Short mmCIF file of C-alpha atoms in Angstrom, two decimals:
data_model
loop_
_atom_site.label_atom_id
_atom_site.label_comp_id
_atom_site.label_asym_id
_atom_site.label_seq_id
_atom_site.Cartn_x
_atom_site.Cartn_y
_atom_site.Cartn_z
CA UNK S 1 0.09 -0.01 0.07
CA UNK S 2 2.86 2.40 0.56
CA UNK S 3 3.86 1.97 -2.93
CA UNK S 4 0.51 3.20 -4.42
CA UNK S 5 0.55 6.07 -1.82
CA UNK S 6 3.85 6.95 -3.55
CA UNK S 7 2.91 6.30 -6.86
CA UNK S 8 -0.48 8.03 -6.33
CA UNK S 9 1.34 11.16 -4.93
CA UNK S 10 4.43 11.55 -7.10
CA UNK S 11 3.93 10.37 -10.61
CA UNK S 12 3.88 12.97 -13.02
CA UNK S 13 4.29 12.81 -16.84
CA UNK S 14 6.80 15.00 -17.93
CA UNK S 15 6.05 15.61 -21.57
CA UNK S 16 7.08 18.27 -24.41
CA UNK S 17 4.28 19.80 -25.99
CA UNK S 18 6.38 22.07 -28.65
CA UNK S 19 4.89 21.77 -32.06
CA UNK S 20 1.86 19.66 -30.62
CA UNK S 21 -0.47 22.62 -30.16
CA UNK S 22 -2.09 22.83 -33.50
CA UNK S 23 -2.43 18.96 -33.44
CA UNK S 24 -5.88 17.18 -32.67
CA UNK S 25 -6.53 16.01 -29.34
CA UNK S 26 -6.51 12.39 -30.45
CA UNK S 27 -3.34 13.25 -32.15
CA UNK S 28 -1.62 15.07 -29.24
CA UNK S 29 -2.65 12.48 -26.97
CA UNK S 30 -0.90 9.97 -29.00
CA UNK S 31 2.21 11.58 -29.27
CA UNK S 32 2.41 12.36 -25.43
CA UNK S 33 2.14 8.75 -24.67
CA UNK S 34 4.98 7.91 -27.12
CA UNK S 35 7.27 10.51 -25.54
CA UNK S 36 6.89 8.98 -22.40
CA UNK S 37 9.94 6.41 -21.81
CA UNK S 38 9.17 2.80 -20.78
CA UNK S 39 9.56 3.46 -17.11
CA UNK S 40 7.05 6.17 -16.88
CA UNK S 41 4.65 4.43 -19.11
CA UNK S 42 4.64 1.49 -16.43
CA UNK S 43 4.64 3.83 -13.74
CA UNK S 44 1.53 5.58 -15.12
CA UNK S 45 -0.39 2.55 -15.98
CA UNK S 46 0.05 1.30 -12.31
CA UNK S 47 -1.32 4.61 -11.38
CA UNK S 48 -4.42 4.43 -13.31
CA UNK S 49 -5.36 1.34 -11.75
CA UNK S 50 -4.04 2.11 -8.16
CA UNK S 51 -7.13 3.13 -6.48
CA UNK S 52 -9.00 0.12 -7.53
CA UNK S 53 -5.61 -2.27 -7.06
CA UNK S 54 -5.32 -0.43 -3.54
CA UNK S 55 -8.77 -1.16 -2.52
CA UNK S 56 -8.90 -4.61 -3.70
CA UNK S 57 -6.11 -5.59 -1.95
CA UNK S 58 -7.54 -4.83 1.54
CA UNK S 59 -10.58 -6.04 0.49
CA UNK S 60 -9.27 -9.47 -0.24
CA UNK S 61 -7.13 -9.39 2.89
CA UNK S 62 -9.80 -8.24 5.03
CA UNK S 63 -12.04 -11.39 3.83
CA UNK S 64 -9.24 -13.55 4.39
CA UNK S 65 -8.22 -12.41 7.85
CA UNK S 66 -11.17 -14.19 9.54
CA UNK S 67 -12.85 -13.98 12.72
CA UNK S 68 -9.27 -14.89 14.84
CA UNK S 69 -7.69 -11.96 13.87
CA UNK S 70 -10.28 -9.20 14.82
CA UNK S 71 -8.01 -6.23 15.45
CA UNK S 72 -5.83 -7.22 12.53
CA UNK S 73 -9.14 -7.23 10.21
CA UNK S 74 -10.04 -3.98 11.89
CA UNK S 75 -6.80 -2.40 10.86
CA UNK S 76 -7.39 -3.31 7.46
CA UNK S 77 -10.74 -2.00 7.29
CA UNK S 78 -9.34 1.46 8.77
CA UNK S 79 -6.88 1.43 6.05
CA UNK S 80 -9.45 1.02 3.37
CA UNK S 81 -11.52 3.74 4.40
CA UNK S 82 -8.28 6.10 4.59
CA UNK S 83 -7.71 4.60 1.18
CA UNK S 84 -10.89 5.74 -0.21
CA UNK S 85 -10.67 9.21 1.77
CA UNK S 86 -7.10 10.17 0.34
CA UNK S 87 -8.29 9.45 -2.95
CA UNK S 88 -11.24 11.18 -2.64
CA UNK S 89 -13.87 8.86 -2.62
CA UNK S 90 -15.65 10.65 0.45
CA UNK S 91 -19.11 8.86 0.19
CA UNK S 92 -17.36 5.12 0.51
CA UNK S 93 -14.65 6.52 2.83
CA UNK S 94 -17.39 7.76 5.18
CA UNK S 95 -19.81 4.44 4.86
CA UNK S 96 -16.38 2.37 5.67
CA UNK S 97 -15.64 4.83 8.71
CA UNK S 98 -19.21 4.80 10.08
CA UNK S 99 -19.47 1.05 9.79
CA UNK S 100 -16.10 0.34 11.48
CA UNK S 101 -16.92 2.75 14.31
CA UNK S 102 -20.03 0.72 14.96
CA UNK S 103 -18.46 -2.47 14.69
CA UNK S 104 -15.94 -1.49 17.40
CA UNK S 105 -18.54 -0.05 19.23
CA UNK S 106 -20.59 -3.36 19.48
CA UNK S 107 -17.35 -5.42 19.98
CA UNK S 108 -16.34 -3.53 22.93
CA UNK S 109 -13.07 -2.37 21.33
CA UNK S 110 -13.03 1.04 23.11
CA UNK S 111 -9.33 1.58 22.79
CA UNK S 112 -9.15 1.14 19.37
CA UNK S 113 -12.31 3.55 18.64
CA UNK S 114 -10.17 6.13 20.89
CA UNK S 115 -7.26 5.54 18.98
CA UNK S 116 -8.59 6.02 15.73
CA UNK S 117 -11.58 8.09 15.95
CA UNK S 118 -11.08 10.35 19.03
CA UNK S 119 -9.72 13.32 16.92
CA UNK S 120 -8.95 13.98 13.21
CA UNK S 121 -6.00 12.18 11.37
CA UNK S 122 -3.88 13.66 8.67
CA UNK S 123 -3.51 11.15 5.90
CA UNK S 124 -2.14 8.93 5.19
CA UNK S 125 -1.60 7.57 8.63
CA UNK S 126 0.90 4.62 7.40
CA UNK S 127 4.24 6.69 7.82
CA UNK S 128 4.78 6.83 3.98
CA UNK S 129 5.62 10.48 3.59
CA UNK S 130 7.09 10.63 7.24
CA UNK S 131 10.92 10.64 7.68
CA UNK S 132 13.27 11.03 10.67
CA UNK S 133 12.80 15.13 11.82
CA UNK S 134 16.49 15.17 13.51
CA UNK S 135 17.17 18.26 14.56
CA UNK S 136 16.73 21.88 13.04
CA UNK S 137 13.76 22.99 10.41
CA UNK S 138 11.38 25.49 10.95
CA UNK S 139 8.67 25.41 13.75
CA UNK S 140 4.85 26.25 12.71
CA UNK S 141 2.04 26.13 14.72
CA UNK S 142 -1.62 25.80 13.27
CA UNK S 143 -4.93 26.26 14.39
CA UNK S 144 -8.10 24.86 12.59
CA UNK S 145 -11.35 22.80 12.55
CA UNK S 146 -11.94 19.50 10.67
CA UNK S 147 -15.01 19.15 9.24
CA UNK S 148 -16.89 15.79 9.06
CA UNK S 149 -16.28 15.05 5.40
CA UNK S 150 -12.28 15.52 6.50
CA UNK S 151 -11.11 18.72 5.34
CA UNK S 152 -9.51 21.97 7.32
CA UNK S 153 -11.89 24.70 7.99
CA UNK S 154 -11.49 28.16 9.57
CA UNK S 155 -7.46 27.34 9.28
CA UNK S 156 -4.60 29.72 10.74
CA UNK S 157 -1.00 29.21 10.43
CA UNK S 158 2.02 30.98 12.11
CA UNK S 159 5.90 30.79 12.63
CA UNK S 160 7.60 31.47 16.00
CA UNK S 161 10.06 33.91 13.95
CA UNK S 162 8.62 36.41 11.80
CA UNK S 163 11.31 35.89 9.26
CA UNK S 164 9.60 32.45 8.37
CA UNK S 165 6.27 33.72 7.87
CA UNK S 166 6.51 32.29 4.02
CA UNK S 167 6.87 28.74 5.58
CA UNK S 168 3.58 29.45 7.68
CA UNK S 169 1.83 30.49 4.20
CA UNK S 170 3.25 27.13 2.72
CA UNK S 171 1.90 24.98 5.89
CA UNK S 172 -1.52 27.08 5.17
CA UNK S 173 -1.75 25.57 1.59
CA UNK S 174 -0.88 22.19 2.48
CA UNK S 175 -2.94 21.47 5.24
CA UNK S 176 -6.09 23.13 2.60
CA UNK S 177 -5.02 20.18 0.58
CA UNK S 178 -4.61 17.46 2.94
CA UNK S 179 -7.46 14.94 3.61
CA UNK S 180 -8.23 13.80 7.20
CA UNK S 181 -9.54 10.86 9.02
CA UNK S 182 -12.64 13.13 10.31
CA UNK S 183 -13.75 12.87 14.35
CA UNK S 184 -16.70 10.28 15.19
CA UNK S 185 -18.81 10.27 18.00
CA UNK S 186 -21.22 7.75 19.14
CA UNK S 187 -20.75 6.20 15.28
CA UNK S 188 -21.48 9.38 13.28
CA UNK S 189 -18.57 11.81 11.63
CA UNK S 190 -18.57 14.91 13.58
CA UNK S 191 -17.07 18.46 12.97
CA UNK S 192 -13.78 18.86 15.45
CA UNK S 193 -13.40 22.55 16.29
CA UNK S 194 -10.60 24.34 17.97
CA UNK S 195 -7.41 22.09 17.37
CA UNK S 196 -4.01 23.02 17.70
CA UNK S 197 -1.13 21.16 16.29
CA UNK S 198 2.72 21.86 15.89
CA UNK S 199 4.55 21.04 12.30
CA UNK S 200 8.32 21.38 11.56
CA UNK S 201 9.39 22.19 7.88
CA UNK S 202 12.34 20.14 6.94
CA UNK S 203 13.17 20.84 3.54
CA UNK S 204 16.60 22.08 3.92
CA UNK S 205 17.00 22.98 0.05
CA UNK S 206 13.88 25.23 0.23
CA UNK S 207 14.94 26.55 3.61
CA UNK S 208 18.34 27.67 1.93
CA UNK S 209 16.92 29.15 -0.92
CA UNK S 210 14.15 31.16 1.30
CA UNK S 211 16.85 32.44 3.54
CA UNK S 212 19.67 33.36 0.61
CA UNK S 213 20.59 36.85 0.35
#
């Protein structure tokens, strides 16, 4: 699943559109496809099927986990709902989240219910885009609400140092584009208000460019 997340997020065709602006749309599409190297074509082919492939992998795993692995099965169910949410299928994600929350309530798995649904979670939640923060970076703060459909609202971002305000704006744009697993209460998705979270900007090259005279 991590590989599918990476392909969905990072694979973009790099096409040279020179001399093709007057061609028909069908011809341009053929020409653009031919201009992709074999590696790019393979990645794009995977990307086109990534959403369905990821959902199928998780669905098959859930079906095969069996009643003897309830926690593992529930984690896969959560991963499936997160996958739908991250890929923009909010209706399907909400159905899966609600069904899973209801299942956890019915089976008395209150610890997992609290861990997964007590507050909104930035997606993906599997560490695929995380790295060791180490030391340094730029400290940023954010205050926002997260709607029942998992989007940041009433967003404010700030930097500890005045000279880093530009990075606070980058965080603002990033959080607006982020999909969240929403908070659930009594089995229903609800808006979470007044969240305050800390972030650290770690792109050393971007920081260096920003701070260059």
